[in-house]
């Protein structure tokens, strides 16, 4: 893993800030941590086996975890986050070049969290499709290159994680890669800024929602804001410095017939700091038909989800691929 960068990537909020701005009811329960170096890189078979067994427990019990020692250099994450900050500092006229247009958009800028939310702005976002063919904004200078570097390294980590998750399910390591046709997997990334200083009617920056895809990765510039629902209660995500946050996506839930579940989560506003996050949904190929696999279906475990082509699931409820919206409610039987 890269050594700590000169600029701290994940900045802890003070107790005062948390009390003042994050008082939307939540607990500080511990979130599991997975050590990528032990899981993927260790030369010790016993160490790798223990890491794999722990990953299996975490995926089934939680569906989310911190990933440490992942090998993505701090400088790569920092450069991407700085580029995102610079993009949001562009004039509105420059950013409007990427305002919502149609279903073929591969770059999209907007306000709010859904079409029509401009009257209650809680965030500003930029969305791109990093894979299978990345396109990024031309401005500011160097931003596109910084994003592409981050996405390539992030995807390498996620593909290796998918291999480990395949093993936790009792299959060979390429199981998810084959089932989801990941060579042409469709990834969607949302870069969000939650600016300080405004007074909305609610503390919710992004309402409770699920994520499509098979795995979702997140980095952010300050700690706090994200909350996960675990066993019917909300818990705060307090990421260790230099960690990635990972959660199971809807389509692993569907494939495993509910063995591994996609977690419900939300974002709570903080009016004292500018929070920037990059959440990347790593998805199957658009043409992949995802349904409960036969290995997870039986007399005592009938199919709990309907099958659907991945592209159709992204476009359900009048959304487009680049919106990256979940439709798990329609998939559950």
Short mmCIF file of C-alpha atoms in Angstrom, two decimals:
data_model
loop_
_atom_site.label_atom_id
_atom_site.label_comp_id
_atom_site.label_asym_id
_atom_site.label_seq_id
_atom_site.Cartn_x
_atom_site.Cartn_y
_atom_site.Cartn_z
CA UNK A 1 0.00 0.00 0.00
CA UNK A 2 1.22 3.54 -0.70
CA UNK A 3 2.48 5.52 2.28
CA UNK A 4 0.36 8.29 3.73
CA UNK A 5 0.25 11.24 1.34
CA UNK A 6 1.23 14.74 2.39
CA UNK A 7 -2.45 15.70 2.28
CA UNK A 8 -4.81 13.60 4.39
CA UNK A 9 -7.45 12.12 2.09
CA UNK A 10 -10.11 11.30 4.66
CA UNK A 11 -10.43 14.02 7.26
CA UNK A 12 -12.19 13.25 10.53
CA UNK A 13 -14.93 15.59 11.67
CA UNK A 14 -14.77 17.08 15.12
CA UNK A 15 -17.22 15.95 17.79
CA UNK A 16 -18.88 19.37 17.57
CA UNK A 17 -19.35 19.08 13.82
CA UNK A 18 -20.80 15.58 14.18
CA UNK A 19 -23.19 16.64 16.93
CA UNK A 20 -24.28 19.77 15.08
CA UNK A 21 -24.56 18.50 11.54
CA UNK A 22 -24.88 14.73 11.69
CA UNK A 23 -27.53 14.51 14.41
CA UNK A 24 -29.77 12.48 12.13
CA UNK A 25 -30.15 9.46 14.40
CA UNK A 26 -27.40 6.87 13.81
CA UNK A 27 -25.04 4.68 15.80
CA UNK A 28 -21.27 4.37 15.66
CA UNK A 29 -21.25 0.58 15.52
CA UNK A 30 -18.08 -0.99 14.16
CA UNK A 31 -17.93 -1.74 10.44
CA UNK A 32 -15.81 -4.72 9.30
CA UNK A 33 -12.43 -4.14 7.69
CA UNK A 34 -11.04 -6.38 4.96
CA UNK A 35 -7.28 -6.36 4.35
CA UNK A 36 -6.84 -6.62 0.58
CA UNK A 37 -3.14 -7.48 0.87
CA UNK A 38 -3.92 -10.56 2.98
CA UNK A 39 -6.87 -11.57 0.81
CA UNK A 40 -5.22 -11.17 -2.60
CA UNK A 41 -1.47 -10.67 -2.27
CA UNK A 42 -0.36 -12.84 0.66
CA UNK A 43 2.03 -15.72 -0.05
CA UNK A 44 0.83 -17.47 3.11
CA UNK A 45 -1.99 -19.95 2.19
CA UNK A 46 -3.32 -20.03 5.76
CA UNK A 47 -3.47 -16.24 5.91
CA UNK A 48 -5.32 -16.05 2.58
CA UNK A 49 -7.76 -18.75 3.68
CA UNK A 50 -8.56 -16.92 6.92
CA UNK A 51 -9.03 -13.67 5.00
CA UNK A 52 -11.35 -15.42 2.55
CA UNK A 53 -13.40 -16.98 5.35
CA UNK A 54 -13.76 -13.58 6.99
CA UNK A 55 -14.83 -12.02 3.68
CA UNK A 56 -17.52 -14.72 3.35
CA UNK A 57 -18.83 -13.89 6.83
CA UNK A 58 -18.81 -10.14 6.16
CA UNK A 59 -20.59 -10.43 2.78
CA UNK A 60 -23.37 -12.55 4.25
CA UNK A 61 -23.73 -10.77 7.59
CA UNK A 62 -23.17 -7.14 6.54
CA UNK A 63 -22.90 -6.63 2.78
CA UNK A 64 -20.42 -3.77 3.26
CA UNK A 65 -16.90 -3.20 4.58
CA UNK A 66 -13.82 -1.00 4.61
CA UNK A 67 -11.05 -2.17 2.28
CA UNK A 68 -7.52 -1.34 3.43
CA UNK A 69 -4.07 -2.00 1.91
CA UNK A 70 -5.73 -2.03 -1.51
CA UNK A 71 -2.71 -0.72 -3.39
CA UNK A 72 -4.35 2.31 -5.05
CA UNK A 73 -1.78 5.06 -4.38
CA UNK A 74 -2.91 7.93 -2.19
CA UNK A 75 -1.64 10.33 -4.84
CA UNK A 76 -3.99 8.82 -7.46
CA UNK A 77 -7.05 9.23 -5.21
CA UNK A 78 -5.97 12.72 -4.15
CA UNK A 79 -5.44 13.82 -7.76
CA UNK A 80 -8.90 12.56 -8.75
CA UNK A 81 -10.60 14.27 -5.78
CA UNK A 82 -8.78 17.54 -6.47
CA UNK A 83 -9.82 17.35 -10.12
CA UNK A 84 -13.44 16.81 -9.10
CA UNK A 85 -13.27 19.82 -6.81
CA UNK A 86 -11.85 21.91 -9.66
CA UNK A 87 -14.61 20.73 -11.99
CA UNK A 88 -17.34 21.80 -9.58
CA UNK A 89 -15.59 25.19 -9.31
CA UNK A 90 -16.10 25.82 -13.03
CA UNK A 91 -18.75 28.32 -14.05
CA UNK A 92 -22.29 27.00 -14.35
CA UNK A 93 -22.18 27.85 -18.06
CA UNK A 94 -19.17 25.55 -18.53
CA UNK A 95 -20.76 22.74 -16.56
CA UNK A 96 -24.06 23.04 -18.43
CA UNK A 97 -22.32 21.55 -21.48
CA UNK A 98 -22.92 18.26 -19.67
CA UNK A 99 -26.44 18.86 -18.39
CA UNK A 100 -28.93 16.01 -18.93
CA UNK A 101 -29.78 15.51 -22.57
CA UNK A 102 -30.72 11.97 -23.60
CA UNK A 103 -30.18 8.24 -23.07
CA UNK A 104 -26.90 8.23 -25.03
CA UNK A 105 -25.13 10.56 -22.58
CA UNK A 106 -21.81 9.25 -21.30
CA UNK A 107 -21.14 12.37 -19.20
CA UNK A 108 -23.84 14.12 -17.22
CA UNK A 109 -23.84 17.05 -14.79
CA UNK A 110 -26.80 18.05 -12.68
CA UNK A 111 -28.29 19.28 -9.41
CA UNK A 112 -30.36 17.43 -6.83
CA UNK A 113 -30.69 13.67 -6.65
CA UNK A 114 -33.39 12.96 -9.24
CA UNK A 115 -34.85 14.70 -12.29
CA UNK A 116 -36.99 17.61 -11.13
CA UNK A 117 -35.21 18.15 -7.80
CA UNK A 118 -33.71 21.54 -8.71
CA UNK A 119 -36.09 23.33 -6.35
CA UNK A 120 -34.57 21.50 -3.34
CA UNK A 121 -30.91 21.20 -4.28
CA UNK A 122 -28.95 19.03 -1.87
CA UNK A 123 -26.01 18.11 -4.04
CA UNK A 124 -24.29 18.76 -7.34
CA UNK A 125 -23.13 15.76 -9.30
CA UNK A 126 -21.12 14.65 -12.31
CA UNK A 127 -21.68 11.17 -13.70
CA UNK A 128 -19.55 9.24 -16.17
CA UNK A 129 -19.38 5.69 -17.54
CA UNK A 130 -15.80 4.53 -16.82
CA UNK A 131 -16.09 1.11 -18.48
CA UNK A 132 -16.09 -0.42 -21.05
CA UNK A 133 -15.21 2.86 -22.79
CA UNK A 134 -14.25 5.82 -20.64
CA UNK A 135 -15.02 9.40 -21.60
CA UNK A 136 -14.35 12.34 -19.31
CA UNK A 137 -14.89 16.09 -19.32
CA UNK A 138 -12.38 18.17 -21.28
CA UNK A 139 -12.20 20.75 -18.48
CA UNK A 140 -10.42 21.48 -16.23
CA UNK A 141 -7.02 20.58 -17.67
CA UNK A 142 -5.74 17.19 -16.53
CA UNK A 143 -9.06 16.16 -14.96
CA UNK A 144 -9.93 13.49 -17.54
CA UNK A 145 -6.50 11.86 -17.15
CA UNK A 146 -6.72 11.91 -13.35
CA UNK A 147 -10.14 10.24 -13.43
CA UNK A 148 -9.08 7.59 -15.92
CA UNK A 149 -6.04 6.69 -13.81
CA UNK A 150 -8.21 6.31 -10.70
CA UNK A 151 -10.90 4.27 -12.47
CA UNK A 152 -8.37 1.86 -13.99
CA UNK A 153 -6.78 1.15 -10.62
CA UNK A 154 -10.13 0.97 -8.83
CA UNK A 155 -11.44 -1.52 -11.38
CA UNK A 156 -8.38 -3.74 -10.97
CA UNK A 157 -9.09 -3.92 -7.23
CA UNK A 158 -12.77 -4.66 -7.82
CA UNK A 159 -12.09 -7.44 -10.35
CA UNK A 160 -9.78 -9.10 -7.82
CA UNK A 161 -12.43 -8.68 -5.13
CA UNK A 162 -15.00 -10.29 -7.46
CA UNK A 163 -12.67 -13.29 -7.73
CA UNK A 164 -12.47 -13.52 -3.95
CA UNK A 165 -16.26 -13.16 -3.60
CA UNK A 166 -16.67 -15.97 -6.15
CA UNK A 167 -14.56 -18.21 -3.94
CA UNK A 168 -16.58 -17.31 -0.85
CA UNK A 169 -19.64 -18.62 -2.71
CA UNK A 170 -17.91 -21.95 -3.30
CA UNK A 171 -17.03 -21.45 -6.96
CA UNK A 172 -13.84 -21.00 -8.96
CA UNK A 173 -12.51 -17.46 -8.98
CA UNK A 174 -13.87 -16.50 -12.41
CA UNK A 175 -17.48 -17.34 -11.52
CA UNK A 176 -18.78 -13.76 -11.22
CA UNK A 177 -16.63 -12.66 -14.13
CA UNK A 178 -18.33 -15.24 -16.36
CA UNK A 179 -21.85 -14.86 -14.97
CA UNK A 180 -21.77 -11.08 -15.36
CA UNK A 181 -19.59 -10.95 -18.52
CA UNK A 182 -17.30 -8.46 -16.81
CA UNK A 183 -14.96 -8.02 -19.76
CA UNK A 184 -17.64 -5.69 -21.12
CA UNK A 185 -19.08 -4.79 -17.72
CA UNK A 186 -20.93 -1.46 -17.56
CA UNK A 187 -19.65 0.78 -14.76
CA UNK A 188 -21.35 4.01 -13.65
CA UNK A 189 -19.62 6.56 -11.43
CA UNK A 190 -21.21 9.46 -9.58
CA UNK A 191 -19.00 12.29 -8.33
CA UNK A 192 -20.91 14.32 -5.77
CA UNK A 193 -20.32 17.58 -3.95
CA UNK A 194 -22.35 18.51 -0.88
CA UNK A 195 -21.43 22.17 -0.33
CA UNK A 196 -21.50 23.81 3.12
CA UNK A 197 -23.38 26.93 4.09
CA UNK A 198 -26.86 26.32 2.70
CA UNK A 199 -29.97 25.59 4.77
CA UNK A 200 -32.18 22.94 3.15
CA UNK A 201 -35.44 21.75 4.64
CA UNK A 202 -33.96 18.35 5.46
CA UNK A 203 -30.63 16.92 6.54
CA UNK A 204 -30.86 14.27 3.85
CA UNK A 205 -28.30 14.91 1.12
CA UNK A 206 -29.18 11.69 -0.70
CA UNK A 207 -32.26 9.69 0.32
CA UNK A 208 -32.11 6.05 1.40
CA UNK A 209 -31.39 3.88 -1.64
CA UNK A 210 -29.80 0.71 -2.94
CA UNK A 211 -27.13 0.36 -5.63
CA UNK A 212 -27.28 -1.75 -8.79
CA UNK A 213 -24.31 -3.76 -10.04
CA UNK A 214 -22.24 -6.41 -8.31
CA UNK A 215 -19.82 -4.31 -6.19
CA UNK A 216 -19.73 -0.59 -5.39
CA UNK A 217 -16.62 1.35 -4.37
CA UNK A 218 -16.47 4.75 -2.70
CA UNK A 219 -13.81 7.30 -1.78
CA UNK A 220 -14.38 10.74 -0.25
CA UNK A 221 -12.40 13.75 0.89
CA UNK A 222 -13.81 14.05 4.43
CA UNK A 223 -15.06 11.50 6.90
CA UNK A 224 -18.72 11.23 7.83
CA UNK A 225 -21.95 11.76 5.94
CA UNK A 226 -22.63 8.23 4.69
CA UNK A 227 -24.93 6.04 6.79
CA UNK A 228 -25.78 2.34 6.34
CA UNK A 229 -28.88 0.51 7.49
CA UNK A 230 -27.90 -2.62 9.40
CA UNK A 231 -30.46 -4.75 11.21
CA UNK A 232 -33.07 -1.99 11.06
CA UNK A 233 -30.83 0.74 12.49
CA UNK A 234 -28.63 3.38 10.88
CA UNK A 235 -24.88 3.34 11.49
CA UNK A 236 -22.29 5.98 10.59
CA UNK A 237 -19.53 5.21 8.11
CA UNK A 238 -16.27 6.43 9.65
CA UNK A 239 -13.73 5.36 7.06
CA UNK A 240 -10.15 4.65 8.10
CA UNK A 241 -7.64 6.91 6.40
CA UNK A 242 -6.76 5.74 2.88
CA UNK A 243 -9.51 3.07 2.82
CA UNK A 244 -12.07 2.31 0.15
CA UNK A 245 -15.65 1.66 1.18
CA UNK A 246 -17.18 -1.36 -0.56
CA UNK A 247 -20.75 -2.62 -0.63
CA UNK A 248 -22.56 -5.48 -2.33
CA UNK A 249 -24.75 -4.44 -5.27
CA UNK A 250 -28.28 -5.50 -6.17
CA UNK A 251 -27.20 -7.96 -8.83
CA UNK A 252 -25.11 -10.09 -6.50
CA UNK A 253 -28.19 -10.18 -4.27
CA UNK A 254 -30.28 -11.39 -7.22
CA UNK A 255 -27.68 -13.92 -8.44
CA UNK A 256 -27.26 -15.45 -4.97
CA UNK A 257 -31.03 -15.42 -4.34
CA UNK A 258 -30.56 -13.21 -1.31
CA UNK A 259 -27.57 -14.97 0.30
CA UNK A 260 -25.56 -11.75 -0.06
CA UNK A 261 -27.69 -8.62 0.19
CA UNK A 262 -27.37 -5.09 -1.15
CA UNK A 263 -27.46 -2.67 1.82
CA UNK A 264 -29.73 0.35 2.15
CA UNK A 265 -27.78 3.60 2.64
CA UNK A 266 -28.15 7.39 2.65
CA UNK A 267 -26.13 10.60 2.89
CA UNK A 268 -26.57 13.12 5.71
CA UNK A 269 -25.60 16.74 5.12
CA UNK A 270 -22.92 18.66 6.96
CA UNK A 271 -23.11 22.42 6.49
CA UNK A 272 -19.62 23.09 7.85
CA UNK A 273 -17.49 21.19 5.34
CA UNK A 274 -17.50 20.58 1.60
CA UNK A 275 -17.90 16.83 1.12
CA UNK A 276 -16.81 15.31 -2.18
CA UNK A 277 -17.37 11.64 -2.90
CA UNK A 278 -16.82 9.25 -5.80
CA UNK A 279 -19.17 6.27 -5.82
CA UNK A 280 -18.62 3.77 -8.63
CA UNK A 281 -21.16 1.07 -9.44
CA UNK A 282 -19.40 -1.87 -11.10
CA UNK A 283 -21.96 -3.69 -13.19
CA UNK A 284 -22.49 -6.68 -15.47
CA UNK A 285 -22.44 -6.31 -19.22
CA UNK A 286 -25.54 -4.43 -20.36
CA UNK A 287 -26.83 -7.47 -22.26
CA UNK A 288 -26.46 -9.89 -19.32
CA UNK A 289 -29.67 -11.50 -18.09
CA UNK A 290 -29.34 -11.70 -14.31
CA UNK A 291 -31.51 -14.11 -12.32
CA UNK A 292 -31.06 -16.33 -9.25
CA UNK A 293 -28.46 -18.95 -10.15
CA UNK A 294 -29.59 -22.60 -9.93
CA UNK A 295 -27.02 -23.24 -7.19
CA UNK A 296 -28.93 -20.87 -4.88
CA UNK A 297 -32.43 -22.13 -5.67
CA UNK A 298 -34.07 -25.20 -4.16
CA UNK A 299 -37.22 -26.59 -2.64
CA UNK A 300 -36.62 -24.69 0.58
CA UNK A 301 -35.22 -21.65 -1.28
CA UNK A 302 -37.50 -20.81 -4.22
CA UNK A 303 -36.51 -17.89 -6.48
CA UNK A 304 -36.99 -14.64 -4.58
CA UNK A 305 -36.20 -12.37 -7.55
CA UNK A 306 -37.31 -12.06 -11.14
CA UNK A 307 -34.69 -12.12 -13.87
CA UNK A 308 -33.99 -9.04 -15.98
CA UNK A 309 -31.45 -7.85 -18.53
CA UNK A 310 -29.04 -5.50 -16.77
CA UNK A 311 -29.65 -2.63 -19.20
CA UNK A 312 -33.41 -2.93 -18.66
CA UNK A 313 -32.95 -2.78 -14.90
CA UNK A 314 -30.94 0.45 -15.21
CA UNK A 315 -33.60 1.95 -17.46
CA UNK A 316 -36.55 0.96 -15.28
CA UNK A 317 -38.67 3.79 -13.88
CA UNK A 318 -37.79 6.03 -16.86
CA UNK A 319 -34.10 6.36 -15.95
CA UNK A 320 -31.10 6.10 -18.25
CA UNK A 321 -28.01 3.92 -17.95
CA UNK A 322 -25.91 6.83 -16.70
CA UNK A 323 -28.34 7.52 -13.84
CA UNK A 324 -27.15 4.29 -12.21
CA UNK A 325 -30.44 3.78 -10.35
CA UNK A 326 -31.53 0.67 -8.48
CA UNK A 327 -34.76 -1.15 -9.27
CA UNK A 328 -34.37 -3.87 -6.64
CA UNK A 329 -37.95 -3.27 -5.45
CA UNK A 330 -39.23 -4.45 -8.85
CA UNK A 331 -36.85 -7.41 -8.90
CA UNK A 332 -37.90 -8.79 -5.52
CA UNK A 333 -40.82 -11.23 -5.70
#
